[in-house]
């Protein structure tokens, strides 16, 4: 009888130990535990049979069954430790981290400053260093400031020359226009200076947006100009030429740069000259500096006395020069962007390539165009 019971216990042990060995995860092991040691488990059932046994049998089988229960509990605990360790190792293997990978990019290196904005900052830095203020005027301008005050009378062909965008006329007045050049800022700023008794002398630049009804590879309906004006008692054309040469050399970061004046006509200057800059061709590209080609970069001249009078300035006492240049053209030449239209297409890939890092603020002290982005691109 008791031999049978022992055999039974032995078989049960073999069976459960084999089941424990066969488990490969915690869930399966828990099922084996419940099936053996749980309330309705096989080992628990065996222990319950002790109640129906005689005192002798119980004395014999009790330790045997208890030993079986302890053995199974131990085997389950050991297997659990083993499975836990295996699971941890598997997770560690799966969640490895490559410490040699670069860190996620820093947000300050994500955004870009548009080349036109960057060049405007460069222009302001250079002219500020030469003692120029920075003036501004409205994009939506009256015909008076855009034309009449600049000595372009009504019905003058120059009004047609500019391909002006006219806005709808107000009931009590002339139609406003989108300014066709930055020259209206000349008169506005001089008038304001007169009112505030802060000039003459005047020495300022006015960078900003300008508009003409024109569009092809080298013209966009909106573009940017920089106006320059100096008015005092003795400023002459030599000062104009020197100012432009100094500015261009600083802007293109060259030792010196040759320019030439070509006679031209603007109603608001007399005499008037087109400004050409010396350059040469390198394949498709125009390179600024030396060479046997000349590139037009803007207009200039001595301020017409009529313009001074419109600003309330004594034209017998004061004289000066003015110039206007295309900022987009300057940006294209300096930074090698081939197509003007791409400047205004808001293509982020283009901006990533041609744009500047916000931390690269142009200044003359550290070299005009900081090269952080170029250095980053070189390093990666
Ligand atoms: N306003 C002129 C233009 O847009 C340029 C210019 C400015 C010419 C100042 C002379 C003096 O073409």
Coordinates of C-alpha atoms and ligand atoms in Angstrom, one line a residue:
X1 CA 0.0 0.0 0.0
X2 CA 2.5 2.6 1.1
X3 CA 4.8 1.4 -1.6
X4 CA 2.1 2.4 -4.1
X5 CA 1.8 5.8 -2.5
X6 CA 5.5 6.4 -2.7
X7 CA 5.5 5.4 -6.3
X8 CA 2.6 7.7 -7.0
X9 CA 4.4 10.6 -5.3
X10 CA 7.6 9.8 -7.3
X11 CA 5.7 9.7 -10.6
X12 CA 4.0 13.0 -9.7
X13 CA 7.3 14.6 -9.0
X14 CA 8.9 13.4 -12.2
X15 CA 5.9 14.7 -14.2
X16 CA 5.8 18.1 -12.5
X17 CA 9.6 18.6 -12.7
X18 CA 9.5 17.7 -16.4
X19 CA 6.7 20.3 -16.9
X20 CA 8.7 22.9 -15.0
X21 CA 11.7 22.2 -17.2
X22 CA 9.7 22.5 -20.3
X23 CA 8.4 26.0 -19.5
X24 CA 9.9 28.9 -21.5
X25 CA 8.2 31.9 -19.9
X26 CA 6.7 33.1 -16.6
X27 CA 3.1 32.6 -17.7
X28 CA 3.6 28.9 -18.4
X29 CA 5.6 28.4 -15.2
X30 CA 2.7 30.1 -13.2
X31 CA 0.3 27.6 -14.8
X32 CA 2.5 24.7 -13.7
X33 CA 2.6 26.2 -10.1
X34 CA -1.2 26.5 -10.0
X35 CA -1.7 23.0 -11.4
X36 CA 0.6 21.5 -8.7
X37 CA 0.7 23.7 -5.6
X38 CA -2.5 25.7 -6.1
X39 CA -5.6 25.0 -4.1
X40 CA -6.8 22.5 -6.6
X41 CA -3.4 21.4 -7.7
X42 CA -2.1 17.9 -7.9
X43 CA 0.3 18.1 -5.0
X44 CA -2.3 19.8 -2.8
X45 CA -4.8 17.0 -3.7
X46 CA -2.2 14.5 -2.6
X47 CA -1.7 16.3 0.7
X48 CA -5.4 16.3 1.3
X49 CA -5.4 12.4 1.1
X50 CA -3.5 12.4 4.4
X51 CA -6.8 13.3 6.2
X52 CA -8.3 9.9 5.2
X53 CA -5.3 7.9 6.2
X54 CA -4.6 5.9 9.3
X55 CA -2.2 7.4 11.9
X56 CA 0.6 5.1 10.7
X57 CA 0.1 5.8 7.1
X58 CA 0.0 9.5 7.8
X59 CA 3.3 9.2 9.8
X60 CA 4.9 7.6 6.8
X61 CA 3.4 9.6 4.0
X62 CA 3.2 13.0 5.7
X63 CA 7.0 13.8 5.5
X64 CA 7.1 12.3 2.0
X65 CA 4.3 14.5 0.7
X66 CA 5.7 17.6 2.4
X67 CA 9.1 16.9 1.0
X68 CA 7.5 16.6 -2.5
X69 CA 5.7 19.9 -2.0
X70 CA 8.9 21.6 -0.9
X71 CA 10.9 20.2 -3.8
X72 CA 8.4 21.4 -6.3
X73 CA 8.3 24.8 -4.7
X74 CA 12.0 25.0 -4.9
X75 CA 12.1 23.8 -8.5
X76 CA 9.6 26.5 -9.5
X77 CA 11.5 29.2 -7.7
X78 CA 14.7 28.2 -9.4
X79 CA 13.1 28.1 -12.8
X80 CA 11.6 31.5 -12.1
X81 CA 15.0 33.0 -11.4
X82 CA 16.3 31.4 -14.5
X83 CA 13.4 32.8 -16.7
X84 CA 13.7 36.3 -15.2
X85 CA 17.4 36.4 -15.9
X86 CA 16.8 35.3 -19.5
X87 CA 14.0 37.8 -20.0
X88 CA 16.2 40.6 -18.7
X89 CA 19.1 39.6 -21.0
X90 CA 16.7 39.5 -24.0
X91 CA 15.5 43.0 -23.1
X92 CA 19.0 44.4 -22.7
X93 CA 20.0 42.9 -26.0
X94 CA 17.0 44.5 -27.7
X95 CA 17.3 47.9 -26.1
X96 CA 21.0 48.5 -26.8
X97 CA 22.0 52.1 -27.3
X98 CA 24.8 53.1 -29.6
X99 CA 26.7 55.7 -27.5
X100 CA 28.8 56.6 -30.5
X101 CA 25.8 58.0 -32.5
X102 CA 25.6 61.8 -32.6
X103 CA 23.1 63.5 -30.3
X104 CA 19.8 64.7 -31.7
X105 CA 20.2 68.1 -33.4
X106 CA 20.0 71.1 -31.3
X107 CA 17.0 73.4 -32.1
X108 CA 19.3 76.4 -32.5
X109 CA 20.8 74.7 -35.5
X110 CA 17.4 73.9 -37.1
X111 CA 16.1 77.3 -38.2
X112 CA 17.6 79.4 -41.0
X113 CA 17.9 83.1 -41.7
X114 CA 17.0 83.9 -45.4
X115 CA 19.9 85.1 -47.4
X116 CA 18.1 88.4 -48.1
X117 CA 17.6 89.0 -44.4
X118 CA 21.2 88.1 -43.7
X119 CA 22.5 90.4 -46.5
X120 CA 20.3 93.3 -45.1
X121 CA 22.0 92.8 -41.8
X122 CA 25.4 92.8 -43.5
X123 CA 24.6 96.0 -45.4
X124 CA 23.4 97.7 -42.2
X125 CA 26.6 96.6 -40.3
X126 CA 28.9 98.0 -43.1
X127 CA 27.1 101.3 -43.5
X128 CA 26.6 101.8 -39.8
X129 CA 30.4 101.5 -39.5
X130 CA 30.7 104.3 -42.1
X131 CA 28.4 106.5 -40.0
X132 CA 25.1 105.9 -41.8
X133 CA 21.7 105.6 -40.0
X134 CA 19.1 103.0 -41.1
X135 CA 15.8 104.5 -42.2
X136 CA 12.5 102.9 -43.2
X137 CA 9.4 103.8 -45.1
X138 CA 6.1 102.1 -45.9
X139 CA 5.7 99.5 -48.7
X140 CA 2.3 101.0 -49.6
X141 CA 3.2 104.5 -50.7
X142 CA 1.5 107.6 -52.0
X143 CA 2.1 108.7 -55.6
X144 CA 3.5 111.9 -54.1
X145 CA 6.4 110.2 -52.4
X146 CA 7.0 107.5 -54.9
X147 CA 6.9 109.9 -57.9
X148 CA 6.1 113.6 -57.5
X149 CA 8.5 114.4 -54.6
X150 CA 11.2 112.6 -56.6
X151 CA 10.7 115.0 -59.6
X152 CA 8.7 112.5 -61.6
X153 CA 5.7 114.6 -62.7
X154 CA 2.4 113.1 -63.7
X155 CA 2.2 112.0 -67.3
X156 CA 6.0 111.7 -67.2
X157 CA 7.1 108.5 -69.0
X158 CA 9.1 107.4 -65.9
X159 CA 5.9 106.7 -64.2
X160 CA 5.2 104.1 -66.9
X161 CA 8.8 102.9 -66.8
X162 CA 8.3 101.4 -63.4
X163 CA 5.5 99.0 -64.1
X164 CA 3.7 100.2 -61.0
X165 CA 1.2 98.2 -59.0
X166 CA -1.6 100.7 -58.3
X167 CA -4.1 100.1 -55.5
X168 CA -7.7 101.0 -55.7
X169 CA -8.2 104.8 -55.4
X170 CA -9.7 106.3 -52.3
X171 CA -12.7 108.5 -52.9
X172 CA -10.9 111.7 -51.9
X173 CA -7.6 111.0 -53.4
X174 CA -5.1 109.4 -55.7
X175 CA -4.6 105.7 -55.8
X176 CA -1.8 104.5 -53.5
X177 CA 0.9 102.4 -55.0
X178 CA 3.2 99.6 -53.9
X179 CA 6.5 101.5 -53.9
X180 CA 8.5 100.8 -57.0
X181 CA 11.8 101.7 -55.4
X182 CA 13.2 102.7 -52.0
X183 CA 13.8 106.3 -53.2
X184 CA 10.6 107.7 -51.5
X185 CA 12.4 107.0 -48.2
X186 CA 14.8 109.8 -49.2
X187 CA 12.2 112.5 -49.0
X188 CA 10.3 111.0 -46.1
X189 CA 13.4 110.8 -43.9
X190 CA 14.7 114.2 -44.9
X191 CA 11.3 115.7 -44.1
X192 CA 11.2 114.0 -40.7
X193 CA 14.8 115.2 -40.1
X194 CA 13.8 118.8 -40.9
X195 CA 10.8 118.5 -38.6
X196 CA 12.9 117.1 -35.7
X197 CA 15.8 119.5 -36.5
X198 CA 18.1 116.4 -36.7
X199 CA 19.5 117.3 -40.1
X200 CA 21.0 118.2 -42.6
X201 CA 23.6 116.8 -42.7
X202 CA 21.9 113.5 -43.5
X203 CA 23.6 110.2 -43.9
X204 CA 21.4 107.1 -44.0
X205 CA 20.5 103.9 -45.9
X206 CA 17.0 102.5 -46.4
X207 CA 16.8 98.8 -47.2
X208 CA 13.4 97.3 -47.9
X209 CA 10.9 95.6 -50.2
X210 CA 10.0 97.1 -53.6
X211 CA 7.4 96.0 -56.2
X212 CA 7.1 96.1 -59.9
X213 CA 4.8 94.3 -62.2
X214 CA 7.5 92.2 -63.8
X215 CA 8.5 88.5 -63.7
X216 CA 11.1 86.3 -65.3
X217 CA 14.3 84.6 -64.3
X218 CA 16.0 87.8 -63.1
X219 CA 12.9 89.7 -62.0
X220 CA 10.2 89.0 -59.4
X221 CA 7.2 91.2 -58.6
X222 CA 8.6 91.8 -55.2
X223 CA 12.3 92.4 -54.7
X224 CA 14.6 94.3 -52.4
X225 CA 16.6 97.5 -52.7
X226 CA 18.9 99.5 -50.6
X227 CA 18.8 103.2 -50.9
X228 CA 21.6 105.4 -49.7
X229 CA 21.6 109.2 -49.2
X230 CA 24.2 111.7 -48.0
X231 CA 23.3 115.4 -47.9
X232 CA 25.5 118.1 -46.4
X233 CA 27.2 121.3 -47.6
X234 CA 30.1 119.8 -49.6
X235 CA 29.5 116.2 -50.5
X236 CA 30.5 115.5 -54.1
X237 CA 30.7 112.6 -56.6
X238 CA 34.2 111.6 -55.4
X239 CA 32.6 110.8 -52.0
X240 CA 29.9 108.8 -53.7
X241 CA 32.4 106.7 -55.6
X242 CA 34.6 106.1 -52.6
X243 CA 31.5 105.2 -50.5
X244 CA 30.4 102.6 -53.0
X245 CA 33.9 101.1 -53.4
X246 CA 34.4 100.9 -49.7
X247 CA 31.0 99.3 -49.3
X248 CA 31.4 96.7 -52.0
X249 CA 34.9 95.7 -50.9
X250 CA 33.6 95.2 -47.4
X251 CA 30.5 93.3 -48.6
X252 CA 32.3 91.0 -50.9
X253 CA 35.2 90.7 -48.4
X254 CA 37.8 91.7 -51.0
X255 CA 40.8 94.0 -50.6
X256 CA 39.4 96.4 -53.2
X257 CA 36.8 96.4 -56.0
X258 CA 36.7 98.4 -59.1
X259 CA 33.5 100.2 -60.1
X260 CA 32.7 102.5 -63.0
X261 CA 30.0 105.0 -63.6
X262 CA 28.0 105.1 -66.8
X263 CA 25.9 108.2 -67.7
X264 CA 22.2 107.6 -67.2
X265 CA 19.0 109.4 -66.4
X266 CA 16.9 109.5 -63.2
X267 CA 14.6 112.4 -62.6
X268 CA 15.7 112.6 -58.9
X269 CA 19.4 112.9 -59.6
X270 CA 21.5 115.2 -61.7
X271 CA 23.9 114.1 -63.0
X272 CA 22.8 110.4 -62.9
X273 CA 25.0 107.4 -63.3
X274 CA 24.6 103.7 -63.5
X275 CA 26.9 101.8 -61.2
X276 CA 28.9 98.9 -62.8
X277 CA 31.1 96.5 -60.9
X278 CA 34.1 94.7 -62.3
X279 CA 33.9 90.9 -62.6
X280 CA 34.8 87.9 -64.6
X281 CA 33.1 84.7 -65.7
X282 CA 33.9 81.3 -64.2
X283 CA 31.9 78.9 -66.4
X284 CA 28.3 79.9 -65.8
X285 CA 29.1 81.9 -62.8
X286 CA 29.9 85.6 -62.6
X287 CA 32.7 86.3 -60.0
X288 CA 33.1 89.7 -58.5
X289 CA 36.5 91.4 -58.2
X290 CA 38.8 91.4 -61.2
X291 CA 38.3 90.7 -64.9
X292 CA 37.1 92.2 -68.1
X293 CA 33.4 92.2 -67.6
X294 CA 31.2 94.8 -65.9
X295 CA 28.0 94.1 -64.2
X296 CA 25.3 96.7 -63.4
X297 CA 24.4 96.7 -59.8
X298 CA 22.4 100.0 -59.4
X299 CA 21.8 103.6 -60.1
X300 CA 23.2 106.7 -58.5
X301 CA 23.7 110.4 -58.9
X302 CA 23.8 113.8 -57.2
X303 CA 20.5 114.6 -55.5
X304 CA 18.4 116.8 -57.8
X305 CA 17.8 120.2 -56.1
X306 CA 14.0 119.8 -56.7
X307 CA 14.1 116.7 -54.4
X308 CA 15.8 118.7 -51.7
X309 CA 13.2 121.5 -52.0
X310 CA 10.4 118.9 -51.7
X311 CA 11.9 117.9 -48.4
X312 CA 12.1 121.6 -47.3
X313 CA 15.9 121.8 -47.6
X314 CA 17.7 124.9 -48.9
X315 CA 19.1 123.6 -52.1
X316 CA 21.5 126.5 -52.5
X317 CA 23.2 125.6 -49.3
X318 CA 23.0 121.8 -49.3
X319 CA 23.9 119.1 -51.8
X320 CA 24.4 115.4 -51.8
X321 CA 24.4 112.0 -53.5
X322 CA 22.0 109.1 -53.6
X323 CA 22.3 105.6 -54.8
X324 CA 20.0 102.6 -55.1
X325 CA 21.0 98.9 -55.5
X326 CA 19.3 95.6 -55.8
X327 CA 19.8 93.6 -52.6
X328 CA 18.7 90.2 -54.1
X329 CA 21.3 90.6 -56.9
X330 CA 24.0 91.3 -54.3
X331 CA 22.9 88.2 -52.3
X332 CA 23.0 86.0 -55.4
X333 CA 26.5 87.2 -56.4
X334 CA 27.9 86.8 -52.9
X335 CA 26.4 83.5 -52.0
X336 CA 26.2 81.9 -55.5
X337 CA 22.5 81.3 -55.8
X338 CA 21.7 80.9 -59.5
X339 CA 17.9 81.7 -59.8
X340 CA 16.3 84.8 -58.3
X341 CA 12.8 83.2 -58.2
X342 CA 14.0 80.5 -55.8
X343 CA 14.5 83.3 -53.2
X344 CA 10.8 83.7 -52.8
X345 CA 9.5 80.1 -53.3
X346 CA 9.7 79.3 -49.6
X347 CA 11.2 75.9 -50.3
X348 CA 12.7 74.6 -47.0
X349 CA 15.3 72.5 -48.8
X350 CA 16.6 75.6 -50.6
X351 CA 16.6 77.6 -47.3
X352 CA 18.6 74.8 -45.6
X353 CA 21.2 75.0 -48.3
X354 CA 21.4 78.8 -48.7
X355 CA 20.2 80.0 -45.3
X356 CA 22.2 81.2 -42.3
X357 CA 22.2 80.1 -38.7
X358 CA 20.5 82.5 -36.3
X359 CA 23.7 82.7 -34.2
X360 CA 25.6 84.0 -37.2
X361 CA 24.8 87.7 -36.7
X362 CA 26.8 89.7 -39.2
X363 CA 29.3 92.2 -37.6
X364 CA 32.5 93.7 -38.8
X365 CA 34.5 92.8 -35.7
X366 CA 34.5 89.0 -36.2
X367 CA 34.5 89.1 -40.0
X368 CA 31.4 90.1 -41.8
X369 CA 29.9 86.7 -42.8
X370 CA 30.4 84.3 -39.9
X371 CA 31.1 80.8 -41.1
X372 CA 29.4 78.6 -38.5
X373 CA 27.1 76.9 -41.0
X374 CA 29.9 76.4 -43.4
X375 CA 32.0 74.8 -40.7
X376 CA 29.3 72.5 -39.6
X377 CA 28.7 71.4 -43.2
X378 CA 32.4 70.8 -43.5
X379 CA 32.5 68.7 -40.3
X380 CA 29.6 66.4 -41.2
Ligands
LIG1 N1 15.5 104.4 -57.6 C1 16.3 104.0 -58.7 C2 15.7 102.8 -59.3 O1 15.0 102.1 -58.7 C3 17.7 103.8 -58.3 C4 18.4 105.1 -57.9 C5 18.4 105.5 -56.5 C6 19.0 106.0 -58.8 C7 19.0 106.7 -56.1 C8 19.6 107.1 -58.4 C9 19.6 107.5 -57.1 O2 16.1 102.4 -60.4

